[in-house]
Coordinates of C-alpha atoms in Angstrom, one line a residue:
Chain E
M1 CA 208.0 67.2 70.4
R2 CA 211.5 69.1 72.2
P3 CA 211.8 72.9 70.9
T4 CA 214.9 73.5 69.4
R5 CA 217.9 75.6 70.5
R6 CA 217.0 78.1 67.9
A7 CA 213.0 78.3 68.5
V8 CA 214.0 79.1 72.3
L9 CA 216.5 82.0 71.7
R10 CA 213.6 83.2 68.8
A11 CA 211.2 83.4 71.4
M12 CA 213.2 85.0 74.5
A13 CA 213.8 87.7 71.8
A14 CA 210.5 87.8 71.0
G15 CA 209.2 88.2 74.7
T16 CA 212.1 91.1 75.3
A17 CA 210.9 93.2 72.2
A18 CA 207.3 92.8 73.4
A19 CA 208.8 93.4 77.0
L20 CA 210.6 97.1 75.6
L21 CA 207.6 97.8 73.1
R22 CA 204.8 97.5 76.3
P23 CA 204.8 101.3 77.7
L24 CA 206.2 101.5 81.0
S25 CA 203.3 102.3 82.6
A26 CA 202.0 98.5 82.1
L27 CA 204.7 97.2 82.8
A28 CA 204.5 98.1 86.3
L29 CA 201.1 96.1 86.3
P30 CA 200.6 92.6 87.4
A31 CA 198.5 90.4 84.6
P32 CA 195.4 90.1 85.4
I33 CA 193.9 86.9 86.8
T34 CA 192.5 84.8 83.9
R35 CA 190.3 81.6 83.2
P36 CA 190.8 79.3 80.0
I37 CA 187.5 78.9 77.9
P38 CA 186.7 75.3 77.8
S39 CA 186.6 74.4 74.2
S40 CA 189.7 76.6 73.7
G41 CA 192.0 76.8 76.5
E42 CA 192.3 80.1 75.4
R43 CA 192.9 82.5 78.4
L44 CA 190.6 85.8 79.4
P45 CA 191.4 88.1 82.1
V46 CA 188.6 87.2 84.5
V47 CA 187.0 90.9 84.3
G48 CA 185.4 92.3 80.8
L49 CA 183.8 95.7 79.7
G50 CA 180.4 95.5 79.1
T51 CA 178.5 98.5 76.8
W52 CA 174.9 98.0 78.4
I53 CA 173.6 102.0 78.6
T54 CA 176.9 103.4 79.3
F55 CA 178.6 103.3 76.0
N56 CA 174.9 104.3 74.4
V57 CA 176.3 108.2 74.1
G58 CA 174.6 108.7 70.4
D59 CA 176.8 111.1 68.5
D60 CA 178.5 113.4 71.0
P61 CA 182.1 114.2 70.8
E62 CA 182.2 114.6 74.4
L63 CA 180.4 111.6 75.7
G64 CA 182.1 109.3 73.3
D65 CA 186.0 110.2 73.8
E66 CA 184.7 109.4 78.0
C67 CA 183.9 106.4 76.5
A68 CA 187.3 105.6 74.5
A69 CA 189.2 107.0 77.6
V70 CA 187.3 104.0 79.4
I71 CA 188.3 101.6 76.4
R72 CA 192.5 103.1 77.2
A73 CA 192.5 102.3 80.4
F74 CA 190.6 98.8 80.0
F75 CA 193.4 97.8 78.2
R76 CA 195.9 99.6 80.2
E77 CA 194.9 97.1 83.1
G78 CA 194.9 94.5 81.1
G79 CA 191.6 93.6 80.0
R80 CA 190.6 91.8 76.8
M81 CA 186.3 91.3 76.5
I82 CA 184.2 94.0 75.8
D83 CA 180.9 92.8 75.1
S84 CA 178.1 94.8 73.4
S85 CA 175.0 94.4 71.3
P86 CA 172.7 95.7 68.4
M87 CA 170.0 96.5 71.2
Y88 CA 172.4 98.8 73.1
G89 CA 171.7 101.8 70.7
S90 CA 175.2 103.7 69.9
S91 CA 177.0 101.4 72.0
Q92 CA 178.3 99.3 69.1
A93 CA 179.4 102.5 67.0
V94 CA 181.5 104.0 70.3
V95 CA 182.9 101.0 70.7
G96 CA 184.2 101.2 67.2
Y97 CA 185.4 104.5 67.8
G98 CA 187.2 103.7 71.1
L99 CA 188.8 100.7 69.2
R100 CA 190.1 103.3 65.9
K101 CA 191.8 105.6 68.5
L102 CA 193.9 103.1 70.0
G103 CA 194.5 101.7 67.3
S104 CA 192.7 98.6 67.3
P105 CA 194.5 96.8 69.5
P106 CA 195.7 92.9 69.3
S107 CA 194.6 91.8 72.4
L108 CA 190.5 92.6 72.0
F109 CA 188.0 90.3 71.9
S110 CA 185.1 90.9 71.0
A111 CA 181.9 89.9 71.9
D112 CA 178.9 90.6 70.4
K113 CA 175.4 89.3 69.9
V114 CA 172.4 88.9 67.3
W115 CA 169.0 90.3 68.3
I116 CA 166.4 90.4 65.6
S117 CA 163.7 88.2 65.4
S118 CA 163.9 87.0 61.8
G119 CA 166.6 84.6 61.6
S120 CA 166.8 85.2 58.6
R121 CA 167.8 88.5 58.8
G122 CA 170.5 87.9 61.2
P123 CA 173.7 87.9 59.2
D124 CA 172.8 91.4 57.6
Q125 CA 172.3 92.5 61.5
I126 CA 175.9 90.4 62.3
E127 CA 177.5 92.2 59.3
E128 CA 176.8 95.7 60.7
S129 CA 177.6 95.4 64.0
R130 CA 180.8 94.3 62.6
G131 CA 180.9 97.3 60.5
H132 CA 180.6 99.3 63.5
W133 CA 183.3 97.5 65.8
G134 CA 185.4 98.1 62.7
V135 CA 187.2 94.3 63.3
S136 CA 187.7 91.6 60.6
R137 CA 185.9 89.1 62.5
F138 CA 184.2 88.9 65.9
D139 CA 185.7 86.7 68.7
L140 CA 182.2 85.4 70.2
L141 CA 178.4 86.0 68.8
Q142 CA 175.5 85.4 71.1
V143 CA 172.5 85.0 70.5
H144 CA 170.5 87.9 72.7
N145 CA 167.7 86.9 75.4
L146 CA 167.2 83.9 73.1
L147 CA 165.5 85.9 70.7
A148 CA 164.9 83.3 67.4
W149 CA 167.4 81.7 68.9
E150 CA 167.3 78.4 66.6
E151 CA 167.4 80.4 63.4
H152 CA 170.3 82.4 64.8
L153 CA 172.4 79.7 67.0
S154 CA 172.3 77.4 63.1
T155 CA 174.0 80.4 61.2
L156 CA 176.3 81.1 64.0
F157 CA 177.7 77.5 64.2
A158 CA 177.7 77.9 60.4
M159 CA 179.5 81.1 60.7
K160 CA 182.0 79.2 63.1
A161 CA 183.0 76.1 60.5
G162 CA 183.4 78.6 58.0
G163 CA 185.9 80.9 60.2
R164 CA 183.9 83.6 60.3
V165 CA 183.5 83.6 64.1
R166 CA 185.8 82.1 66.5
Y167 CA 183.1 81.4 69.4
V168 CA 179.3 80.4 69.5
G169 CA 176.8 81.9 73.0
I170 CA 174.1 82.6 74.2
T171 CA 172.7 84.9 76.9
T172 CA 169.8 85.7 78.7
S173 CA 169.3 88.4 82.1
E174 CA 168.0 88.4 85.4
G175 CA 167.0 85.2 85.9
R176 CA 164.9 84.8 82.9
R177 CA 164.4 81.8 80.6
H178 CA 166.6 79.9 82.6
R179 CA 165.3 76.8 81.5
E180 CA 165.8 76.8 78.1
V181 CA 168.6 78.2 78.5
E182 CA 169.6 74.7 80.5
E183 CA 168.2 72.9 77.4
I184 CA 170.7 74.2 74.9
M185 CA 173.2 74.1 77.1
R186 CA 172.5 70.2 76.9
T187 CA 171.6 69.9 73.4
H188 CA 173.3 72.2 71.2
P189 CA 177.6 72.8 71.1
I190 CA 177.8 75.8 72.2
D191 CA 181.2 77.6 74.1
F192 CA 179.6 80.5 76.2
V193 CA 177.0 80.9 78.0
Q194 CA 175.8 84.3 79.2
V195 CA 173.6 84.8 82.4
S196 CA 173.2 87.5 85.6
Y197 CA 174.9 86.6 88.8
N198 CA 175.8 88.2 91.4
V199 CA 176.4 88.2 95.5
L200 CA 172.2 88.4 95.8
D201 CA 171.6 86.7 92.9
R202 CA 172.6 83.5 93.0
E203 CA 169.8 81.0 91.2
V204 CA 172.4 80.1 88.6
E205 CA 174.7 78.2 90.9
G206 CA 171.8 75.5 91.6
R207 CA 172.0 74.2 87.9
I208 CA 173.8 76.9 85.2
L209 CA 176.7 77.0 86.8
P210 CA 176.9 73.7 87.4
L211 CA 175.9 72.5 84.0
A212 CA 178.7 74.9 82.5
Q213 CA 181.6 73.0 84.0
E214 CA 180.1 69.6 83.3
R215 CA 179.7 70.6 79.7
G216 CA 182.8 72.8 79.3
I217 CA 181.2 76.0 78.3
A218 CA 182.4 79.7 79.2
V219 CA 180.2 82.1 81.6
I220 CA 180.1 85.5 80.7
V221 CA 178.4 86.7 84.2
N222 CA 176.3 90.4 83.2
R223 CA 174.6 92.5 85.9
P224 CA 177.3 92.1 88.4
F225 CA 176.3 94.7 90.2
R226 CA 172.3 94.9 89.3
E227 CA 173.2 98.4 87.0
G228 CA 174.7 100.1 90.2
A229 CA 172.0 99.5 92.5
L230 CA 174.4 97.1 94.5
I231 CA 176.9 99.4 94.6
R232 CA 174.6 102.0 95.5
Q233 CA 173.0 99.7 98.5
V234 CA 176.4 98.5 100.0
E235 CA 178.4 101.9 99.5
R236 CA 177.1 103.1 102.9
H237 CA 178.5 101.0 104.5
P238 CA 182.3 100.0 105.3
L239 CA 183.9 97.1 104.1
P240 CA 184.2 94.0 106.3
S241 CA 187.7 93.8 107.9
F242 CA 188.0 90.3 106.0
A243 CA 187.9 92.0 102.6
S244 CA 192.1 92.3 103.1
E245 CA 192.2 89.0 102.8
I246 CA 191.4 89.2 99.5
A247 CA 193.0 92.3 98.6
A248 CA 189.6 93.9 97.8
A249 CA 190.1 97.7 98.3
N250 CA 186.6 98.6 97.9
W251 CA 183.2 97.4 96.9
A252 CA 183.6 96.8 93.4
Q253 CA 186.1 95.0 93.9
F254 CA 184.7 92.8 96.9
L255 CA 181.4 92.5 94.4
L256 CA 183.4 91.2 91.9
K257 CA 185.7 88.9 93.1
F258 CA 182.9 87.0 94.5
I259 CA 181.5 86.4 91.3
V260 CA 184.5 85.5 89.3
S261 CA 185.8 83.4 92.4
H262 CA 183.4 80.6 91.2
P263 CA 184.7 78.2 89.3
A264 CA 182.6 77.7 86.8
V265 CA 182.6 82.0 85.8
T266 CA 185.2 82.3 82.8
C267 CA 184.4 86.3 82.9
A268 CA 182.5 89.1 84.5
I269 CA 182.0 92.2 82.4
P270 CA 180.9 95.4 84.6
A271 CA 179.6 98.7 82.2
T272 CA 181.1 101.8 83.2
S273 CA 181.5 105.4 81.5
R274 CA 184.3 106.3 84.0
V275 CA 187.7 105.3 83.9
A276 CA 188.0 105.5 87.8
H277 CA 185.4 102.3 88.1
V278 CA 187.2 100.6 85.4
I279 CA 190.8 100.6 87.2
E280 CA 188.6 99.9 90.4
N281 CA 186.9 96.7 88.4
M282 CA 190.4 95.5 86.9
G283 CA 191.8 95.5 90.5
A284 CA 189.7 92.6 91.1
A285 CA 191.6 90.7 88.4
A286 CA 194.7 91.0 90.5
G287 CA 195.5 89.4 94.1
L288 CA 193.5 86.7 95.2
L289 CA 190.6 85.3 95.1
P290 CA 188.1 84.3 97.9
D291 CA 187.8 80.4 98.9
A292 CA 184.1 78.4 99.2
A293 CA 184.6 79.2 103.0
L294 CA 184.8 83.1 102.0
R295 CA 182.6 83.5 99.4
R296 CA 179.8 81.8 101.7
R297 CA 180.8 84.9 104.3
M298 CA 180.7 87.5 101.6
A299 CA 177.3 86.7 100.9
A300 CA 175.9 86.3 104.3
H301 CA 177.7 89.4 105.2
V302 CA 176.2 90.9 102.0
E303 CA 172.9 89.7 102.3
R304 CA 172.5 91.7 106.1
L305 CA 173.3 94.8 105.0
Chain B
M1 CA 157.5 88.8 75.5
P2 CA 158.5 85.7 77.8
E3 CA 158.1 86.0 81.6
W4 CA 156.9 89.9 81.1
W5 CA 156.2 89.6 84.4
T6 CA 160.2 90.1 85.2
Y7 CA 160.9 93.1 83.5
T8 CA 161.1 96.7 85.6
L9 CA 160.7 100.4 83.7
S10 CA 164.7 100.2 84.5
D11 CA 165.2 96.7 82.0
F12 CA 163.6 99.2 79.1
L13 CA 165.9 102.4 79.9
L14 CA 168.9 102.5 77.1
F15 CA 170.8 105.9 78.7
S16 CA 171.9 107.3 81.3
P17 CA 170.2 110.4 82.3
R18 CA 173.1 112.2 81.6
T19 CA 173.3 111.3 78.3
Y20 CA 169.4 112.5 77.6
Y21 CA 170.3 115.8 78.8
R22 CA 172.8 116.4 77.3
L23 CA 171.0 115.5 74.3
I24 CA 168.8 118.0 75.0
Q25 CA 171.7 120.8 75.6
R26 CA 173.1 119.7 72.5
H27 CA 170.0 120.6 70.5
N28 CA 169.6 123.9 72.0
E29 CA 172.8 124.3 71.0
A30 CA 172.5 123.0 67.5
V31 CA 169.1 124.9 66.9
W32 CA 169.4 128.5 69.2
P33 CA 168.1 131.0 67.9
A34 CA 165.2 128.5 66.8
H35 CA 163.7 128.8 70.5
L36 CA 163.2 132.6 69.5
V37 CA 160.9 131.9 66.6
T38 CA 158.4 128.9 68.6
L39 CA 158.7 132.1 71.1
I40 CA 157.0 134.1 68.1
L41 CA 154.5 131.2 67.2
G42 CA 153.5 130.6 71.0
L43 CA 152.4 134.3 70.8
V44 CA 150.6 133.8 67.9
I45 CA 148.5 130.4 69.4
A46 CA 148.1 132.5 72.3
A47 CA 146.8 135.8 71.0
S48 CA 144.6 133.5 68.6
L49 CA 143.2 132.1 71.7
A50 CA 142.4 135.4 73.1
R51 CA 140.1 135.9 70.1
P52 CA 138.8 132.7 68.4
S53 CA 137.6 132.2 65.1
A54 CA 137.2 130.0 61.8
Q55 CA 140.7 131.4 60.4
R56 CA 142.4 131.9 64.0
G57 CA 141.3 127.8 64.6
R58 CA 143.4 127.4 61.0
V59 CA 146.4 129.2 61.9
V60 CA 147.2 127.6 65.2
S61 CA 146.5 124.2 63.6
G62 CA 149.0 125.2 60.9
I63 CA 151.2 126.3 63.5
L64 CA 150.9 123.3 65.6
A65 CA 151.3 121.3 62.7
L66 CA 154.7 122.9 61.7
I67 CA 155.9 122.5 65.2
W68 CA 155.4 118.6 65.3
I69 CA 157.0 117.9 61.7
W70 CA 160.0 120.3 63.4
V71 CA 160.2 117.9 66.7
A72 CA 159.9 115.2 65.1
W73 CA 162.6 115.7 62.6
A74 CA 164.8 117.8 64.0
F75 CA 165.0 116.5 67.6
V76 CA 163.5 112.8 67.7
W77 CA 164.4 111.5 64.3
R78 CA 167.5 113.0 64.0
R79 CA 169.0 113.1 67.6
Y80 CA 166.9 110.9 69.9
A81 CA 167.2 107.8 68.1
T82 CA 170.5 108.1 67.9
I83 CA 170.3 106.8 71.4
N84 CA 167.0 105.1 71.9
W85 CA 165.9 102.7 68.5
A86 CA 162.3 103.2 69.6
A87 CA 162.2 107.1 69.1
G88 CA 162.5 106.6 64.9
Y89 CA 158.9 104.8 65.3
L90 CA 158.0 107.6 67.8
A91 CA 159.0 109.9 65.1
W92 CA 156.6 108.9 62.5
L93 CA 154.2 108.9 65.0
L94 CA 154.5 112.8 65.9
G95 CA 154.8 112.9 62.0
L96 CA 151.4 111.7 61.4
E97 CA 150.4 114.1 64.1
A98 CA 151.2 116.7 62.3
L99 CA 149.8 115.6 59.0
L100 CA 146.1 115.4 61.2
L101 CA 146.6 118.3 62.1
A102 CA 147.0 119.8 58.5
W103 CA 143.9 117.9 57.3
I104 CA 141.7 118.4 59.9
G105 CA 142.6 121.8 61.2
V106 CA 143.8 123.5 58.3
I107 CA 142.3 121.8 55.3
R108 CA 139.2 121.0 56.2
G109 CA 139.0 124.1 59.4
R110 CA 137.2 121.8 61.4
L111 CA 139.3 123.3 64.1
A112 CA 137.6 126.2 66.7
F113 CA 140.7 126.8 69.4
G114 CA 138.4 129.2 72.4
W115 CA 138.3 129.1 76.2
T116 CA 135.6 128.1 78.2
P117 CA 134.8 128.5 81.9
D118 CA 134.4 125.0 82.7
A119 CA 136.8 122.0 84.0
T120 CA 138.4 120.7 80.5
G121 CA 138.7 124.3 79.5
F122 CA 140.8 125.2 83.2
L123 CA 142.6 122.0 82.1
G124 CA 143.9 123.0 79.2
I125 CA 144.8 126.6 79.6
G126 CA 146.6 124.9 82.9
L127 CA 148.8 122.5 80.3
I128 CA 149.3 124.9 78.1
G129 CA 150.6 127.4 80.9
L130 CA 152.9 124.9 82.3
S131 CA 154.1 123.6 79.2
V132 CA 155.6 127.6 78.1
L133 CA 155.8 129.3 81.6
V134 CA 157.1 126.5 83.7
Y135 CA 158.7 123.3 81.9
P136 CA 161.5 126.0 80.7
M137 CA 162.2 126.5 84.2
L138 CA 162.9 122.8 85.1
A139 CA 166.0 122.5 84.2
P140 CA 167.8 125.5 86.3
L141 CA 165.5 125.0 89.0
L142 CA 166.9 121.0 89.4
G143 CA 170.3 122.4 88.8
R144 CA 170.8 121.6 85.3
G145 CA 171.1 124.7 83.9
W146 CA 169.5 126.7 81.3
H147 CA 171.7 124.8 78.6
Q148 CA 168.8 121.7 79.3
A149 CA 166.0 124.0 79.3
E150 CA 163.2 122.2 77.4
V151 CA 161.1 124.8 75.3
F152 CA 157.8 124.8 73.8
G153 CA 158.5 123.7 70.2
I154 CA 161.9 123.0 70.3
A155 CA 161.7 119.8 73.1
P156 CA 159.1 117.4 72.6
D157 CA 157.7 116.9 76.0
P158 CA 156.6 120.7 76.4
T159 CA 154.9 120.6 72.9
A160 CA 152.9 117.6 73.7
I161 CA 151.4 119.1 77.2
A162 CA 150.5 121.8 75.2
T163 CA 149.3 120.1 72.4
V164 CA 147.5 118.4 74.9
G165 CA 146.3 121.4 76.5
L166 CA 145.3 123.2 73.0
M167 CA 143.2 120.3 72.6
F168 CA 141.0 120.7 75.5
L169 CA 140.4 124.0 74.0
V170 CA 138.5 122.2 71.3
G171 CA 134.9 120.4 70.7
G172 CA 133.8 117.5 68.9
R173 CA 135.5 114.2 68.3
A174 CA 138.4 115.5 66.0
R175 CA 140.3 115.5 69.1
S176 CA 140.7 112.3 70.5
A177 CA 142.2 111.4 67.3
L178 CA 144.6 114.8 67.6
L179 CA 145.6 113.9 71.5
A180 CA 146.5 110.3 70.5
A181 CA 149.9 111.3 69.6
P182 CA 150.6 113.4 71.8
A183 CA 148.8 111.5 75.1
L184 CA 150.9 108.4 73.7
W185 CA 154.4 110.2 73.6
C186 CA 153.5 111.7 77.3
L187 CA 153.1 108.3 78.4
A188 CA 156.2 106.8 76.9
G189 CA 158.0 110.1 78.1
G190 CA 156.8 109.7 81.4
L191 CA 157.7 106.2 81.9
T192 CA 161.3 106.8 80.8
L193 CA 161.8 110.0 83.3
W194 CA 160.2 107.9 86.1
A195 CA 162.6 105.3 85.1
M196 CA 165.4 107.7 85.1
H197 CA 164.2 109.6 88.4
S198 CA 163.6 112.5 87.0
P199 CA 160.6 114.4 88.9
E200 CA 159.2 115.6 85.7
A201 CA 158.1 112.2 85.0
W202 CA 154.9 113.3 87.2
L203 CA 153.8 116.6 84.4
L204 CA 154.4 113.7 81.7
L205 CA 152.8 111.3 83.4
G206 CA 149.6 113.3 84.8
T207 CA 149.0 115.4 81.6
A208 CA 148.7 111.4 79.9
L209 CA 146.4 110.5 82.7
S210 CA 143.9 114.1 82.0
V211 CA 143.6 113.1 78.6
P212 CA 140.6 110.3 79.4
V213 CA 139.2 113.2 82.2
G214 CA 139.8 115.5 79.3
I215 CA 137.9 113.5 76.8
G216 CA 134.8 112.4 79.5
A217 CA 134.1 115.9 80.3
K218 CA 131.3 117.8 78.3
R219 CA 132.5 121.4 76.9
R220 CA 130.7 124.1 76.4
P221 CA 130.4 125.5 73.1
T222 CA 132.9 127.9 72.3
Q223 CA 132.7 131.6 72.7
G224 CA 133.2 133.4 69.3
A225 CA 134.4 130.4 67.1
R226 CA 132.1 130.6 63.9
G227 CA 134.2 127.9 62.8
R228 CA 132.5 124.6 61.7
P229 CA 131.1 122.4 64.3
A230 CA 134.2 119.5 64.5
P231 CA 132.5 115.9 63.2

């Protein structure tokens, strides 16, 4: 169907208004690189925000404000996906605090998890998590580390059918239970799978990432820096000269660009409690991404360090 | 836990060192001047050890029970549990320790504290000294400042070390039951600090490891303590 002239004019007016309403600082920023969620086509920036350890600050007002500043910078840089879990202590409540301070940004893509050994108590935990975040519904709910996954997936699929969550996924980390992950990817209509992947831990390249592409499953990557250890390891060395070919200005961007340039990866979720770092991380979603040849060179270079 | 061999200590660490030590700092600021009260209670315990008697055994047990109830509620339950969901269970464990101290030491009067010049006695006094004199100095010595100092009766780590030391000054089987909770706390706390790369981890883990040594060592009868022998 061709758009009518009125519709085109309305869209142009809406676009102009949206541009005027955006802060000037945002106008200067290029839009981040995005990838589609295969099951819907909805696009997500390739860098998100994790909250493991970094956002678990309890009721400390000073640290809570620092986390809120990280969230503010994350959205200012064009970020959308924030990922948390009931396992992460106070992280969910701290995310909620940061979101309330920002006036609940409409671009938020809320990703949380269910993590409880009793399947029947999953809905109560999800409701509690939703209360911490202060969202009307989660965009994505994942079964954390496959804990009681059969019962929880059944709950999550029912929630999705009822419009109470938009996407369903599963998570693992550090290469654990990959055979079960593959089995679930083959046999259940999940939208997302979350795995650990970085320039040195590339086991998922063998089976899980190709399977995700084949089955149309979005991939979230956790532990992109091995909880900071990888950054500390490589930071002792200068960036290789070829980093400039992909506009990687620092090691964080170098490592993230490696991850998100894999065609199966939808989004990486580095965690940080520092505004400078979230800006660095979001910089990986700008500029160029390495091709297959350069990716091989990047991996070989880091392995030699 | 599937594939348990793939887990490392850091996989169980839920918070950053900065968050943890700020938690201690905020607790110190919130409960000050309770530190002076626990200092006085500590001096009462020291005085009771110098001149042991059955009545003084009840006093020491009662003070320790009160201190554990306070630490379990004020720090572990109200503060630590905000960043560590497992802390709620540990608070109950420490509460149980307080109940045991009250039952065995105060009501039944079965704890006769007193120093004897043997290996267990030296170990006990050494741990009490470590807890009361050395532990509070660690934060400033390690560059974290006095506000983050961990003090006996306020923070659980030095309180657990002192309790283990005090139980080494008690004879009988009851001390094994009373050593369980502080030893477990030292083990869990030591592993947490180890994952945080904090040097204090050695002190807590060393205290936990000393427990089987202290229990196994044969202890001389306490001079001057006229309380009933422990069961």
